Amino acid sequence: MATTNHAANATQHSVIVVMVPLPAQGHLHQFLELARRLASAHNIPVYYVSTVAHVRQAQSRARGWDPLNTPNLNFSEFSVSFDVPPPNPDASIKFPSQLVPAFNSSLQLREPVAELVNNLSSKARKVVVLHDFLTSWIVQDVPKIPNTECYCFHTVSAFLIFSYIWDAARPPVPSEAEVVLKQIPSLEGCNSPELEEFAKKQLQARVFGVGNIFSTSRVIEQLYLDLIEKTYVKDFKHWALGPFNPVEIPIPTPDAEKRRHYSLEWLDKQTENSVIFVSFGSTTSLSEEEIKELAKGLEQSEQRFIWVLRDADKGDIFSGDVRKCQLPEGYEERVAERGIVIRDWAPQLEILGHVATSGFMSHCGWNSCMESISMGVPIAAWPMHSDQPRNALLITKGLKIGISVRVWEKRNEVVPAETIEKVVKTLMASSEGEEMKKRATELKEAVKLSVMDGGAAHKEMESFVAHITR
């Protein structure tokens, strides 16, 4: 194990936090952002634990702050070996099976994590372990260690968590929830058999801790958080600590201005509310046929766009070559006046927060949904796998800030250019799209108020910190 230490050199702390995320980008990001807040704003020593490759990934993709120069934030990285297959854009199930070897490699962290927590428990009054549901196997020995408490950090929507409860038991719910829940899509096609096997292992090792942390805000999902709380025993605690992204884009410093991504300079030249941002996250690869139809649909829509066209992450993003997705010949030249294609890592939050951006065609990963909501941008929902089909339902039918590109039942069909064209025009240039934009803006303002002193999210974080330091 290697530990990068930025904590004070005191031998005794009141409380130390240990974080154990699943080694996938969306999970790594949220844990790192919560680690930053606890370490910086609340002066609590935090140990962020993962494999060498995934600690490096989390650090390299942090935007707007330096994880290696943050007081109280420590990185404990462990060397493990695993296969790194390339993503398969033609797979019948879109789930990124190429990541599962990395997930399985994380199982090797069980003994090192127990040893780390055991060592820290002698230096603190209490060690608080925050773990992903999908890292339950790793932390299963922690409850046997003195002075420890475990909390499960759900990096998905509260709606998704409650949808599983609804699937299993059909508890009574208010009519506004029932009308949405009756439409929840099947889980068929959401995950690969390899992931199902991995998840079963986590379920068998499940740790019954002290409370749940949710990556959401009460101003967005109060209804479903309330329903979840009713299903748990009385003394089990719940906190909604999101969003795990800034709700405002800071004015760049002169140094940051020099390093600004070229897409933001392009956006500066566009008129307000005129651009749709197209990106399917870090775990989706499009087939050649899908790329062709999407390219055609965007061109035919005659709307301005930024399209992030890149393959899904591999288990180790620093190893080997990445496929360069092919566009129709001459495409980029033809659309140059009103569209750009980005083939590297894009500054998503800054693009969504730019005044020129007015729509987001998205896979509906929960991080992307929260960022879009925080920036007041309505969504063209195109779910690919995992939690995304149910997030898409929440966005389109629950919060009513989006439109479907395709229904989940037709997931095995290639979405034709004509459908894409129609959806983009509806979102960007219709009264229906204007209504979605209005609701998204109202939600953005509510989220913004919630994180201010005295707001719901601010109080929630204060409550959580008070509880773990009690």
PDB file of C-alpha atoms in Angstrom, residues 266-464:
ATOM      1  CA  TRP A 266     -16.561  28.115 -29.313  1.00  0.00           C
ATOM      2  CA  LEU A 267     -19.615  28.503 -27.059  1.00  0.00           C
ATOM      3  CA  ASP A 268     -18.643  32.128 -26.348  1.00  0.00           C
ATOM      4  CA  LYS A 269     -19.337  32.874 -30.029  1.00  0.00           C
ATOM      5  CA  GLN A 270     -22.844  31.338 -30.047  1.00  0.00           C
ATOM      6  CA  THR A 271     -26.096  33.071 -29.178  1.00  0.00           C
ATOM      7  CA  GLU A 272     -27.794  32.449 -25.819  1.00  0.00           C
ATOM      8  CA  ASN A 273     -29.782  29.192 -25.459  1.00  0.00           C
ATOM      9  CA  SER A 274     -28.888  27.996 -28.957  1.00  0.00           C
ATOM     10  CA  VAL A 275     -26.695  24.882 -28.426  1.00  0.00           C
ATOM     11  CA  ILE A 276     -27.498  21.260 -27.567  1.00  0.00           C
ATOM     12  CA  PHE A 277     -24.740  19.319 -25.797  1.00  0.00           C
ATOM     13  CA  VAL A 278     -24.522  15.639 -26.807  1.00  0.00           C
ATOM     14  CA  SER A 279     -22.606  13.254 -24.542  1.00  0.00           C
ATOM     15  CA  PHE A 280     -23.172   9.703 -23.326  1.00  0.00           C
ATOM     16  CA  GLY A 281     -20.766   9.634 -20.407  1.00  0.00           C
ATOM     17  CA  SER A 282     -17.737   7.518 -19.611  1.00  0.00           C
ATOM     18  CA  THR A 283     -19.342   4.062 -19.869  1.00  0.00           C
ATOM     19  CA  THR A 284     -21.083   4.039 -23.263  1.00  0.00           C
ATOM     20  CA  SER A 285     -19.659   3.118 -26.663  1.00  0.00           C
ATOM     21  CA  LEU A 286     -21.755   3.725 -29.780  1.00  0.00           C
ATOM     22  CA  SER A 287     -21.719   1.331 -32.722  1.00  0.00           C
ATOM     23  CA  GLU A 288     -20.769   2.615 -36.185  1.00  0.00           C
ATOM     24  CA  GLU A 289     -24.432   2.490 -37.213  1.00  0.00           C
ATOM     25  CA  GLU A 290     -25.539   4.483 -34.162  1.00  0.00           C
ATOM     26  CA  ILE A 291     -22.852   7.100 -34.836  1.00  0.00           C
ATOM     27  CA  LYS A 292     -23.990   7.397 -38.458  1.00  0.00           C
ATOM     28  CA  GLU A 293     -27.664   7.934 -37.524  1.00  0.00           C
ATOM     29  CA  LEU A 294     -26.832  10.387 -34.725  1.00  0.00           C
ATOM     30  CA  ALA A 295     -24.566  12.380 -37.034  1.00  0.00           C
ATOM     31  CA  LYS A 296     -27.310  12.539 -39.657  1.00  0.00           C
ATOM     32  CA  GLY A 297     -30.008  13.460 -37.110  1.00  0.00           C
ATOM     33  CA  LEU A 298     -27.951  16.309 -35.647  1.00  0.00           C
ATOM     34  CA  GLU A 299     -27.160  17.632 -39.120  1.00  0.00           C
ATOM     35  CA  GLN A 300     -30.791  17.470 -40.249  1.00  0.00           C
ATOM     36  CA  SER A 301     -32.024  19.213 -37.082  1.00  0.00           C
ATOM     37  CA  GLU A 302     -30.195  22.380 -38.165  1.00  0.00           C
ATOM     38  CA  GLN A 303     -29.516  23.142 -34.495  1.00  0.00           C
ATOM     39  CA  ARG A 304     -26.132  24.134 -33.069  1.00  0.00           C
ATOM     40  CA  PHE A 305     -24.403  21.342 -31.154  1.00  0.00           C
ATOM     41  CA  ILE A 306     -21.354  20.119 -29.259  1.00  0.00           C
ATOM     42  CA  TRP A 307     -20.957  16.350 -29.571  1.00  0.00           C
ATOM     43  CA  VAL A 308     -18.541  14.399 -27.355  1.00  0.00           C
ATOM     44  CA  LEU A 309     -17.717  11.331 -29.420  1.00  0.00           C
ATOM     45  CA  ARG A 310     -15.437   9.006 -27.492  1.00  0.00           C
ATOM     46  CA  ASP A 311     -15.319   5.363 -26.526  1.00  0.00           C
ATOM     47  CA  ALA A 312     -16.242   4.183 -23.040  1.00  0.00           C
ATOM     48  CA  ASP A 313     -13.579   3.997 -20.350  1.00  0.00           C
ATOM     49  CA  LYS A 314     -11.558   0.837 -19.964  1.00  0.00           C
ATOM     50  CA  GLY A 315     -10.926  -0.632 -16.520  1.00  0.00           C
ATOM     51  CA  ASP A 316      -7.575   1.200 -16.547  1.00  0.00           C
ATOM     52  CA  ILE A 317      -7.964   4.432 -18.518  1.00  0.00           C
ATOM     53  CA  PHE A 318      -4.196   4.891 -18.731  1.00  0.00           C
ATOM     54  CA  SER A 319      -3.485   1.641 -20.605  1.00  0.00           C
ATOM     55  CA  GLY A 320      -3.420   1.048 -24.349  1.00  0.00           C
ATOM     56  CA  ASP A 321      -4.999   2.812 -27.312  1.00  0.00           C
ATOM     57  CA  VAL A 322      -8.545   4.126 -27.615  1.00  0.00           C
ATOM     58  CA  ARG A 323     -10.725   3.507 -30.685  1.00  0.00           C
ATOM     59  CA  LYS A 324     -11.273   6.621 -32.796  1.00  0.00           C
ATOM     60  CA  CYS A 325     -14.941   6.618 -33.783  1.00  0.00           C
ATOM     61  CA  GLN A 326     -15.476   7.229 -37.506  1.00  0.00           C
ATOM     62  CA  LEU A 327     -17.847   9.910 -38.780  1.00  0.00           C
ATOM     63  CA  PRO A 328     -19.317  10.039 -42.311  1.00  0.00           C
ATOM     64  CA  GLU A 329     -16.779  11.442 -44.773  1.00  0.00           C
ATOM     65  CA  GLY A 330     -16.687  15.248 -44.829  1.00  0.00           C
ATOM     66  CA  TYR A 331     -19.128  15.494 -41.894  1.00  0.00           C
ATOM     67  CA  GLU A 332     -17.126  17.802 -39.652  1.00  0.00           C
ATOM     68  CA  GLU A 333     -16.445  20.164 -42.544  1.00  0.00           C
ATOM     69  CA  ARG A 334     -20.156  20.280 -43.475  1.00  0.00           C
ATOM     70  CA  VAL A 335     -21.336  21.108 -39.939  1.00  0.00           C
ATOM     71  CA  ALA A 336     -18.388  23.354 -39.010  1.00  0.00           C
ATOM     72  CA  GLU A 337     -20.556  26.484 -39.006  1.00  0.00           C
ATOM     73  CA  ARG A 338     -22.854  25.219 -36.260  1.00  0.00           C
ATOM     74  CA  GLY A 339     -21.341  22.156 -34.630  1.00  0.00           C
ATOM     75  CA  ILE A 340     -18.139  20.759 -33.175  1.00  0.00           C
ATOM     76  CA  VAL A 341     -17.116  17.196 -32.330  1.00  0.00           C
ATOM     77  CA  ILE A 342     -14.914  16.601 -29.265  1.00  0.00           C
ATOM     78  CA  ARG A 343     -12.954  13.361 -29.060  1.00  0.00           C
ATOM     79  CA  ASP A 344     -11.307  13.815 -25.650  1.00  0.00           C
ATOM     80  CA  TRP A 345     -12.472  14.407 -22.061  1.00  0.00           C
ATOM     81  CA  ALA A 346     -14.835  17.412 -22.125  1.00  0.00           C
ATOM     82  CA  PRO A 347     -15.578  19.927 -19.320  1.00  0.00           C
ATOM     83  CA  GLN A 348     -19.207  18.827 -19.036  1.00  0.00           C
ATOM     84  CA  LEU A 349     -20.299  21.024 -16.146  1.00  0.00           C
ATOM     85  CA  GLU A 350     -18.801  24.165 -17.702  1.00  0.00           C
ATOM     86  CA  ILE A 351     -20.483  23.361 -21.035  1.00  0.00           C
ATOM     87  CA  LEU A 352     -23.859  22.783 -19.332  1.00  0.00           C
ATOM     88  CA  GLY A 353     -23.419  25.994 -17.321  1.00  0.00           C
ATOM     89  CA  HIS A 354     -22.628  28.161 -20.354  1.00  0.00           C
ATOM     90  CA  VAL A 355     -25.361  30.637 -21.353  1.00  0.00           C
ATOM     91  CA  ALA A 356     -25.284  29.332 -24.934  1.00  0.00           C
ATOM     92  CA  THR A 357     -26.247  25.780 -23.866  1.00  0.00           C
ATOM     93  CA  SER A 358     -29.965  25.028 -23.760  1.00  0.00           C
ATOM     94  CA  GLY A 359     -30.298  21.250 -24.092  1.00  0.00           C
ATOM     95  CA  PHE A 360     -28.467  18.046 -23.206  1.00  0.00           C
ATOM     96  CA  MET A 361     -28.764  14.740 -25.082  1.00  0.00           C
ATOM     97  CA  SER A 362     -27.694  12.332 -22.376  1.00  0.00           C
ATOM     98  CA  HIS A 363     -27.492   8.683 -21.333  1.00  0.00           C
ATOM     99  CA  CYS A 364     -29.016   9.794 -18.003  1.00  0.00           C
ATOM    100  CA  GLY A 365     -26.256   8.578 -15.727  1.00  0.00           C
ATOM    101  CA  TRP A 366     -27.058  10.094 -12.340  1.00  0.00           C
ATOM    102  CA  ASN A 367     -24.040  12.428 -12.224  1.00  0.00           C
ATOM    103  CA  SER A 368     -25.049  13.845 -15.600  1.00  0.00           C
ATOM    104  CA  CYS A 369     -28.679  14.243 -14.487  1.00  0.00           C
ATOM    105  CA  MET A 370     -27.620  16.126 -11.350  1.00  0.00           C
ATOM    106  CA  GLU A 371     -25.245  18.378 -13.288  1.00  0.00           C
ATOM    107  CA  SER A 372     -27.934  19.149 -15.868  1.00  0.00           C
ATOM    108  CA  ILE A 373     -30.485  19.938 -13.145  1.00  0.00           C
ATOM    109  CA  SER A 374     -27.953  22.129 -11.315  1.00  0.00           C
ATOM    110  CA  MET A 375     -27.390  24.143 -14.499  1.00  0.00           C
ATOM    111  CA  GLY A 376     -31.083  24.314 -15.469  1.00  0.00           C
ATOM    112  CA  VAL A 377     -30.681  22.394 -18.735  1.00  0.00           C
ATOM    113  CA  PRO A 378     -33.500  20.074 -19.979  1.00  0.00           C
ATOM    114  CA  ILE A 379     -32.566  16.597 -21.227  1.00  0.00           C
ATOM    115  CA  ALA A 380     -33.134  14.494 -24.337  1.00  0.00           C
ATOM    116  CA  ALA A 381     -33.033  11.143 -22.535  1.00  0.00           C
ATOM    117  CA  TRP A 382     -31.280   8.240 -24.263  1.00  0.00           C
ATOM    118  CA  PRO A 383     -30.623   5.593 -21.580  1.00  0.00           C
ATOM    119  CA  MET A 384     -28.053   2.894 -22.336  1.00  0.00           C
ATOM    120  CA  HIS A 385     -27.739   0.572 -19.287  1.00  0.00           C
ATOM    121  CA  SER A 386     -27.653   0.239 -15.457  1.00  0.00           C
ATOM    122  CA  ASP A 387     -29.761   2.846 -13.618  1.00  0.00           C
ATOM    123  CA  GLN A 388     -30.209   4.990 -16.717  1.00  0.00           C
ATOM    124  CA  PRO A 389     -33.640   3.761 -17.966  1.00  0.00           C
ATOM    125  CA  ARG A 390     -35.235   4.531 -14.600  1.00  0.00           C
ATOM    126  CA  ASN A 391     -33.401   7.858 -14.263  1.00  0.00           C
ATOM    127  CA  ALA A 392     -34.750   8.737 -17.713  1.00  0.00           C
ATOM    128  CA  LEU A 393     -38.289   8.027 -16.480  1.00  0.00           C
ATOM    129  CA  LEU A 394     -37.770  10.308 -13.464  1.00  0.00           C
ATOM    130  CA  ILE A 395     -36.450  13.080 -15.736  1.00  0.00           C
ATOM    131  CA  THR A 396     -39.199  12.844 -18.374  1.00  0.00           C
ATOM    132  CA  LYS A 397     -42.323  11.804 -16.405  1.00  0.00           C
ATOM    133  CA  GLY A 398     -41.476  12.635 -12.784  1.00  0.00           C
ATOM    134  CA  LEU A 399     -39.655  15.978 -12.944  1.00  0.00           C
ATOM    135  CA  LYS A 400     -40.914  16.719 -16.492  1.00  0.00           C
ATOM    136  CA  ILE A 401     -37.671  18.346 -17.567  1.00  0.00           C
ATOM    137  CA  GLY A 402     -36.915  16.085 -20.497  1.00  0.00           C
ATOM    138  CA  ILE A 403     -38.069  14.184 -23.555  1.00  0.00           C
ATOM    139  CA  SER A 404     -37.360  10.564 -24.514  1.00  0.00           C
ATOM    140  CA  VAL A 405     -35.188   9.775 -27.510  1.00  0.00           C
ATOM    141  CA  ARG A 406     -36.310   6.143 -27.378  1.00  0.00           C
ATOM    142  CA  VAL A 407     -38.316   3.903 -25.055  1.00  0.00           C
ATOM    143  CA  TRP A 408     -36.442   1.145 -23.236  1.00  0.00           C
ATOM    144  CA  GLU A 409     -38.517  -1.629 -24.830  1.00  0.00           C
ATOM    145  CA  LYS A 410     -36.963  -0.671 -28.194  1.00  0.00           C
ATOM    146  CA  ARG A 411     -33.401  -0.571 -26.878  1.00  0.00           C
ATOM    147  CA  ASN A 412     -32.182  -3.172 -29.398  1.00  0.00           C
ATOM    148  CA  GLU A 413     -33.267  -1.028 -32.348  1.00  0.00           C
ATOM    149  CA  VAL A 414     -30.975   1.636 -33.772  1.00  0.00           C
ATOM    150  CA  VAL A 415     -32.601   5.051 -33.269  1.00  0.00           C
ATOM    151  CA  PRO A 416     -33.146   6.491 -36.761  1.00  0.00           C
ATOM    152  CA  ALA A 417     -31.883   9.932 -37.749  1.00  0.00           C
ATOM    153  CA  GLU A 418     -35.464  11.139 -38.250  1.00  0.00           C
ATOM    154  CA  THR A 419     -36.319  10.439 -34.582  1.00  0.00           C
ATOM    155  CA  ILE A 420     -33.157  12.193 -33.399  1.00  0.00           C
ATOM    156  CA  GLU A 421     -33.905  15.194 -35.609  1.00  0.00           C
ATOM    157  CA  LYS A 422     -37.461  15.431 -34.258  1.00  0.00           C
ATOM    158  CA  VAL A 423     -36.397  15.151 -30.589  1.00  0.00           C
ATOM    159  CA  VAL A 424     -33.662  17.784 -30.987  1.00  0.00           C
ATOM    160  CA  LYS A 425     -36.073  20.215 -32.670  1.00  0.00           C
ATOM    161  CA  THR A 426     -38.697  19.632 -29.961  1.00  0.00           C
ATOM    162  CA  LEU A 427     -36.204  20.233 -27.149  1.00  0.00           C
ATOM    163  CA  MET A 428     -34.503  23.225 -28.745  1.00  0.00           C
ATOM    164  CA  ALA A 429     -37.132  24.955 -30.864  1.00  0.00           C
ATOM    165  CA  SER A 430     -40.702  24.356 -29.661  1.00  0.00           C
ATOM    166  CA  SER A 431     -43.128  25.547 -26.994  1.00  0.00           C
ATOM    167  CA  GLU A 432     -42.919  22.090 -25.395  1.00  0.00           C
ATOM    168  CA  GLY A 433     -39.146  22.519 -25.121  1.00  0.00           C
ATOM    169  CA  GLU A 434     -39.629  26.002 -23.646  1.00  0.00           C
ATOM    170  CA  GLU A 435     -41.842  24.533 -20.897  1.00  0.00           C
ATOM    171  CA  MET A 436     -39.166  21.954 -20.044  1.00  0.00           C
ATOM    172  CA  LYS A 437     -36.548  24.710 -19.945  1.00  0.00           C
ATOM    173  CA  LYS A 438     -38.747  26.761 -17.610  1.00  0.00           C
ATOM    174  CA  ARG A 439     -39.201  23.841 -15.187  1.00  0.00           C
ATOM    175  CA  ALA A 440     -35.483  23.010 -15.341  1.00  0.00           C
ATOM    176  CA  THR A 441     -34.626  26.641 -14.516  1.00  0.00           C
ATOM    177  CA  GLU A 442     -36.998  26.626 -11.521  1.00  0.00           C
ATOM    178  CA  LEU A 443     -35.380  23.416 -10.239  1.00  0.00           C
ATOM    179  CA  LYS A 444     -31.916  24.903 -10.744  1.00  0.00           C
ATOM    180  CA  GLU A 445     -32.850  27.920  -8.597  1.00  0.00           C
ATOM    181  CA  ALA A 446     -34.240  25.651  -5.860  1.00  0.00           C
ATOM    182  CA  VAL A 447     -31.028  23.568  -5.834  1.00  0.00           C
ATOM    183  CA  LYS A 448     -28.921  26.733  -5.718  1.00  0.00           C
ATOM    184  CA  LEU A 449     -30.825  28.053  -2.686  1.00  0.00           C
ATOM    185  CA  SER A 450     -30.557  24.661  -0.965  1.00  0.00           C
ATOM    186  CA  VAL A 451     -26.739  24.726  -0.840  1.00  0.00           C
ATOM    187  CA  MET A 452     -26.541  28.229   0.628  1.00  0.00           C
ATOM    188  CA  ASP A 453     -26.178  28.785   4.384  1.00  0.00           C
ATOM    189  CA  GLY A 454     -29.456  27.749   5.971  1.00  0.00           C
ATOM    190  CA  GLY A 455     -30.643  25.886   2.852  1.00  0.00           C
ATOM    191  CA  ALA A 456     -31.855  22.269   2.888  1.00  0.00           C
ATOM    192  CA  ALA A 457     -28.640  20.746   1.499  1.00  0.00           C
ATOM    193  CA  HIS A 458     -26.449  22.879   3.760  1.00  0.00           C
ATOM    194  CA  LYS A 459     -28.439  21.791   6.831  1.00  0.00           C
ATOM    195  CA  GLU A 460     -28.266  18.176   5.673  1.00  0.00           C
ATOM    196  CA  MET A 461     -24.450  18.260   5.530  1.00  0.00           C
ATOM    197  CA  GLU A 462     -24.286  19.941   8.950  1.00  0.00           C
ATOM    198  CA  SER A 463     -26.572  17.213  10.310  1.00  0.00           C
ATOM    199  CA  PHE A 464     -24.386  14.456   8.837  1.00  0.00           C
TER     200      PHE A 464
END
